[in-house]
Coordinates of C-alpha atoms in Angstrom, one line a residue:
M30 CA 0.0 0.0 0.0
T31 CA 1.5 3.3 -1.1
A32 CA 1.1 6.1 1.6
P33 CA 0.0 9.5 0.3
G34 CA 2.2 12.5 0.7
W35 CA 1.5 15.4 3.1
R36 CA 1.7 19.2 3.0
P37 CA 1.9 21.8 5.7
A38 CA -0.6 24.7 6.1
R39 CA -0.4 27.7 8.4
V40 CA -3.5 29.5 9.7
D41 CA -3.5 32.7 11.6
T42 CA -6.4 32.1 14.0
T43 CA -6.5 35.5 15.8
G44 CA -4.5 38.2 14.1
R45 CA -2.7 38.5 17.4
R46 CA 0.8 37.5 18.4
G47 CA 0.9 33.7 18.9
G48 CA -2.2 33.1 16.9
E49 CA -0.7 31.1 14.2
I50 CA -1.3 27.3 14.1
L51 CA 0.6 24.8 11.9
L52 CA -1.4 21.9 10.3
G53 CA -0.4 19.0 8.2
V54 CA -2.8 17.6 5.5
V55 CA -2.6 14.1 4.2
D56 CA -5.3 12.9 1.7
G57 CA -5.8 9.2 1.3
R58 CA -9.4 9.5 0.0
H59 CA -10.4 7.5 -3.1
D60 CA -13.6 9.5 -3.7
G61 CA -15.6 12.3 -2.3
D62 CA -17.6 10.1 0.0
D63 CA -14.5 9.0 2.0
P64 CA -14.2 10.6 5.4
T65 CA -12.2 13.5 6.8
F66 CA -10.8 13.4 10.3
V67 CA -9.3 16.3 12.3
V68 CA -6.4 14.9 14.2
A69 CA -5.0 16.1 17.6
Q70 CA -1.5 15.0 18.6
G71 CA 0.1 13.7 21.7
F72 CA 2.4 15.6 24.1
L73 CA 5.5 17.1 22.4
A74 CA 4.4 15.9 19.0
F75 CA 4.7 18.3 16.1
V76 CA 3.7 18.6 12.5
E77 CA 7.0 17.3 11.1
P78 CA 8.1 14.3 9.0
F79 CA 8.5 11.7 11.8
E80 CA 5.1 12.4 13.2
M81 CA 3.4 12.8 9.9
Q82 CA 4.6 9.4 8.5
R83 CA 2.3 7.8 11.0
F84 CA -0.7 9.7 9.7
Q85 CA 0.3 8.9 6.1
V86 CA -0.1 5.2 7.0
I87 CA -3.4 5.8 8.8
A88 CA -4.8 7.9 5.9
A89 CA -4.0 5.1 3.4
V90 CA -5.6 2.4 5.5
L91 CA -8.7 4.4 6.3
R92 CA -9.0 5.9 2.8
A93 CA -9.4 9.2 4.6
R94 CA -8.2 12.8 4.6
L95 CA -6.4 13.6 7.9
V96 CA -6.0 17.3 8.9
V97 CA -3.4 17.2 11.7
V98 CA -3.5 20.3 14.0
E99 CA -0.5 21.2 16.0
T100 CA -1.1 22.1 19.7
P101 CA -0.7 25.8 20.4
G102 CA 2.4 26.4 22.4
A103 CA 4.4 23.5 21.0
G104 CA 5.7 23.1 17.5
F105 CA 7.3 24.8 14.4
A106 CA 4.7 27.5 14.1
S107 CA 5.0 30.7 16.0
S108 CA 2.2 29.7 18.3
R109 CA 1.3 29.9 21.9
L110 CA -1.7 29.4 24.2
L111 CA -3.8 32.5 24.6
P112 CA -4.5 34.0 28.0
E113 CA -8.1 32.7 28.0
E114 CA -6.9 29.3 27.0
R115 CA -4.4 29.2 29.8
R116 CA -7.1 30.1 32.3
A117 CA -9.3 27.3 31.0
L118 CA -6.6 24.7 31.1
L119 CA -5.9 25.6 34.8
R120 CA -9.5 24.2 35.3
G121 CA -8.7 21.1 33.2
D122 CA -10.9 22.5 30.4
F123 CA -9.6 21.9 26.9
R124 CA -12.5 23.4 25.0
A125 CA -11.1 27.0 24.5
P126 CA -7.9 25.9 22.7
A127 CA -9.8 23.0 21.0
R128 CA -12.2 25.6 19.5
R129 CA -9.4 27.5 18.0
M130 CA -7.7 24.4 16.7
L131 CA -10.9 23.2 15.1
R132 CA -11.5 26.6 13.4
A133 CA -8.0 26.4 11.9
A134 CA -8.8 22.9 10.6
T135 CA -12.1 24.0 9.2
E136 CA -10.5 26.8 7.3
V137 CA -7.9 24.4 5.7
I138 CA -10.6 21.9 4.9
G139 CA -12.7 24.6 3.2
S140 CA -9.9 25.6 1.0
D141 CA -8.9 22.0 0.2
G142 CA -12.1 20.4 -0.9
P143 CA -15.9 20.5 -0.5
A144 CA -16.4 18.1 2.3
G145 CA -16.3 19.2 5.9
A146 CA -14.8 17.1 8.7
T147 CA -16.8 14.1 9.7
G148 CA -14.8 12.9 12.6
V149 CA -11.9 13.6 15.0
L150 CA -9.0 11.4 16.1
G151 CA -6.6 12.0 19.0
Y152 CA -3.8 10.2 20.8
S153 CA -3.0 10.6 24.5
L154 CA -3.2 14.4 25.2
G155 CA -4.7 14.7 21.8
A156 CA -7.6 12.5 22.8
S157 CA -8.7 15.3 25.2
F158 CA -8.4 17.8 22.4
A159 CA -10.3 15.6 20.1
T160 CA -13.2 15.1 22.5
A161 CA -13.3 18.8 23.3
M162 CA -13.5 19.5 19.5
A163 CA -16.5 17.2 19.2
A164 CA -18.1 19.1 22.1
V165 CA -17.7 22.5 20.4
S166 CA -18.3 21.5 16.8
G167 CA -21.4 22.2 14.8
T168 CA -21.2 26.0 14.7
S169 CA -20.5 28.5 11.9
G170 CA -16.9 28.9 13.1
T171 CA -16.1 25.2 13.9
G172 CA -17.8 23.5 11.0
P173 CA -20.1 20.6 10.8
P174 CA -20.8 18.4 13.8
L175 CA -18.1 15.8 14.4
E176 CA -20.2 12.6 14.5
T177 CA -17.3 10.1 14.9
V178 CA -14.8 10.3 17.7
V179 CA -11.7 8.1 17.7
L180 CA -9.6 8.1 20.9
V181 CA -6.3 6.3 20.9
E182 CA -4.9 5.8 24.4
P183 CA -6.9 8.5 26.2
V184 CA -5.3 9.7 29.4
A185 CA -7.9 12.0 31.0
V186 CA -10.5 9.3 31.5
Q187 CA -10.0 9.6 35.2
R188 CA -8.7 12.0 37.8
W189 CA -4.9 11.7 38.4
S190 CA -2.7 12.8 41.3
A191 CA 0.5 14.5 40.1
A192 CA 2.6 11.7 41.5
A193 CA 0.6 8.9 39.8
L194 CA 0.6 10.7 36.4
V195 CA 4.4 11.4 36.5
S196 CA 5.1 7.8 37.5
A197 CA 3.0 6.4 34.6
V198 CA 4.7 8.8 32.1
R199 CA 8.2 7.8 33.3
H200 CA 7.3 4.1 33.0
E201 CA 6.0 4.5 29.5
N202 CA 8.9 6.6 28.4
R203 CA 11.3 3.8 29.3
L204 CA 9.5 1.6 26.7
I205 CA 9.6 3.9 23.7
G206 CA 13.0 2.8 22.4
T207 CA 11.7 -0.7 21.5
Y208 CA 9.0 0.8 19.3
L209 CA 11.3 3.3 17.7
D210 CA 13.5 0.4 16.8
E211 CA 10.5 -1.2 15.0
T212 CA 10.0 2.0 13.0
A213 CA 13.6 2.1 12.0
T214 CA 13.2 -1.3 10.3
V215 CA 10.7 0.2 7.8
T216 CA 12.3 1.2 4.5
G217 CA 12.4 5.0 4.1
A218 CA 11.2 5.7 7.7
V219 CA 12.1 9.1 9.1
P220 CA 13.9 9.1 12.4
P221 CA 12.5 11.0 15.4
L222 CA 13.1 14.8 15.7
E223 CA 15.8 14.3 18.4
A224 CA 17.8 12.2 16.0
R225 CA 17.8 15.0 13.5
P226 CA 19.8 17.7 15.3
D227 CA 19.6 20.2 12.5
E228 CA 15.8 20.4 12.8
S229 CA 14.3 21.6 16.1
P230 CA 11.0 23.2 16.9
N231 CA 11.1 27.0 17.3
T232 CA 8.2 26.8 19.8
R233 CA 8.5 24.8 23.0
R234 CA 7.0 27.1 25.7
R235 CA 7.6 25.6 29.1
T236 CA 4.6 27.3 30.8
D237 CA 2.2 26.2 28.1
L238 CA 3.5 22.6 28.2
L239 CA 3.1 22.5 32.0
L240 CA -0.5 23.7 31.7
L241 CA -1.3 21.1 29.0
A242 CA 0.2 18.2 31.0
N243 CA -1.4 19.3 34.3
A244 CA -4.9 19.7 32.6
L245 CA -5.0 16.0 32.0
R246 CA -5.2 15.4 35.8
A247 CA -8.7 16.8 36.0
G248 CA -10.1 13.9 34.0
R249 CA -12.6 16.0 32.0
L250 CA -12.7 13.9 28.9
P251 CA -15.9 11.9 29.9
D252 CA -17.7 15.2 30.5
D253 CA -16.8 16.6 27.1
L254 CA -17.9 13.3 25.4
G255 CA -21.3 13.7 27.2
A256 CA -21.5 17.3 26.0
A257 CA -20.7 16.2 22.4
A258 CA -23.5 13.6 22.6
R259 CA -26.1 16.2 23.9
R260 CA -25.5 18.9 21.3
P261 CA -28.7 20.6 20.0
V262 CA -27.5 19.8 16.5
Q263 CA -26.6 16.2 15.5
G264 CA -24.4 14.9 18.3
T265 CA -21.6 12.4 18.4
R266 CA -23.0 9.1 17.3
R267 CA -19.9 6.9 17.0
L268 CA -17.0 6.3 19.4
V269 CA -14.0 4.0 18.9
V270 CA -11.4 3.7 21.7
V271 CA -8.1 2.1 20.9
R272 CA -6.2 1.0 24.0
G273 CA -2.8 -0.7 24.4
E274 CA -3.3 -3.9 26.5
Q275 CA -0.3 -3.0 28.8
S276 CA -0.9 0.7 29.0
S277 CA -0.2 2.5 32.2
L278 CA -1.6 5.9 31.0
S279 CA -5.0 4.7 29.7
P280 CA -6.3 2.7 32.7
R281 CA -8.4 -0.3 31.6
Q282 CA -11.3 0.1 34.0
A283 CA -11.6 3.9 33.4
V284 CA -11.7 3.2 29.6
R285 CA -14.4 0.6 30.1
D286 CA -16.4 3.0 32.2
L287 CA -16.1 5.7 29.5
V288 CA -17.4 3.2 26.9
T289 CA -20.3 2.1 29.1
A290 CA -21.3 5.7 29.8
A291 CA -21.1 6.6 26.1
E292 CA -23.4 3.6 25.3
G293 CA -25.9 5.0 27.9
Q294 CA -25.9 8.3 26.1
G295 CA -26.9 6.7 22.8
I296 CA -23.4 6.6 21.2
G297 CA -22.5 3.5 19.3
T298 CA -19.2 2.3 20.7
R299 CA -16.3 0.0 19.8
L300 CA -13.4 -0.8 22.2
L301 CA -10.2 -2.1 20.5
S302 CA -7.4 -3.7 22.4
V303 CA -4.0 -3.7 20.7
P304 CA -0.7 -5.3 21.8
G305 CA 1.7 -3.3 23.9
P306 CA 1.7 -0.2 26.1
H307 CA 1.0 3.5 25.5
A308 CA 4.2 3.6 23.5
F309 CA 3.0 1.4 20.7
W310 CA 2.1 4.6 18.8
H311 CA 5.9 5.1 18.1
S312 CA 6.0 2.0 16.0
L313 CA 4.9 2.3 12.3
P314 CA 4.2 -1.4 12.0
A315 CA 2.1 -1.3 15.2
V316 CA 0.2 1.8 14.0
G317 CA -0.5 0.1 10.7
S318 CA -1.9 -2.9 12.4
A319 CA -4.0 -0.8 14.7
A320 CA -5.3 1.2 11.7
M321 CA -6.5 -2.0 10.0
D322 CA -8.4 -2.8 13.2
L323 CA -9.8 0.7 13.3
A324 CA -10.9 0.6 9.6
H325 CA -12.8 -2.6 10.4
A326 CA -14.4 -1.2 13.5
L327 CA -15.5 2.0 11.6
G328 CA -17.0 -0.2 8.9
T329 CA -19.2 -2.1 11.4
F330 CA -21.3 1.0 12.3
P331 CA -24.6 1.3 10.5
S332 CA -24.5 4.0 7.8

């Protein structure tokens, strides 16, 4: 399977300093009826070749257009969290930055083709942004309602103490190397950013990063999913959660509780277990396998 290429796009979302957001677009659609997903990334992930090669694989498998939105405050664009977004994140609320990210994606989608976004996908920290985007979608500024939510290794499915979250992150970080080695076996694979010393992000704002990481502790993701389901316009109708079987950052019981609650709110759900811990996302072969499972799960929902 040949992976489609990708292109960057920059959107000035505010006209103010720090309002620029960088996006990456990869189009694996075969026809106009194929889906478009807005994608939110994990912590310290940027729109750059190492990260985007993962989405090239996913786009090819899903036959979808993916619009990957960089997190304000971290990345190659001259971006930062705005004051009102920082205040919201202090409460564990991702909706304010998610609204701006979704507006940027909607602008790119509008200039790139007729179809609006039909779904959202997020990994780890990005799962919180993805769910918040679903909650605020369906307005003139944020585009059509996001009816399909795909969460890969969501973290904010429960409240965390600072010590427990840091411990889980450290445990998972020790496992990343094995999965990077798997990626290195793929012909033509791009090494991670830290292995390309001539390329470094020009935005890595420590305060913004601390606010983003700390906001996960509030465990607000289930509330945002409920809000997405209750929207006055067409609410979220489909949820797929992908969880690593040995994950420390996406607790098994909390994920099951999320799925059960979503079913009670009338959302069709699928829970996929894939081999490995949170770090499986760093392996291109593992991501390709998970994408195949995801494609099958999405195809089982009634049209």
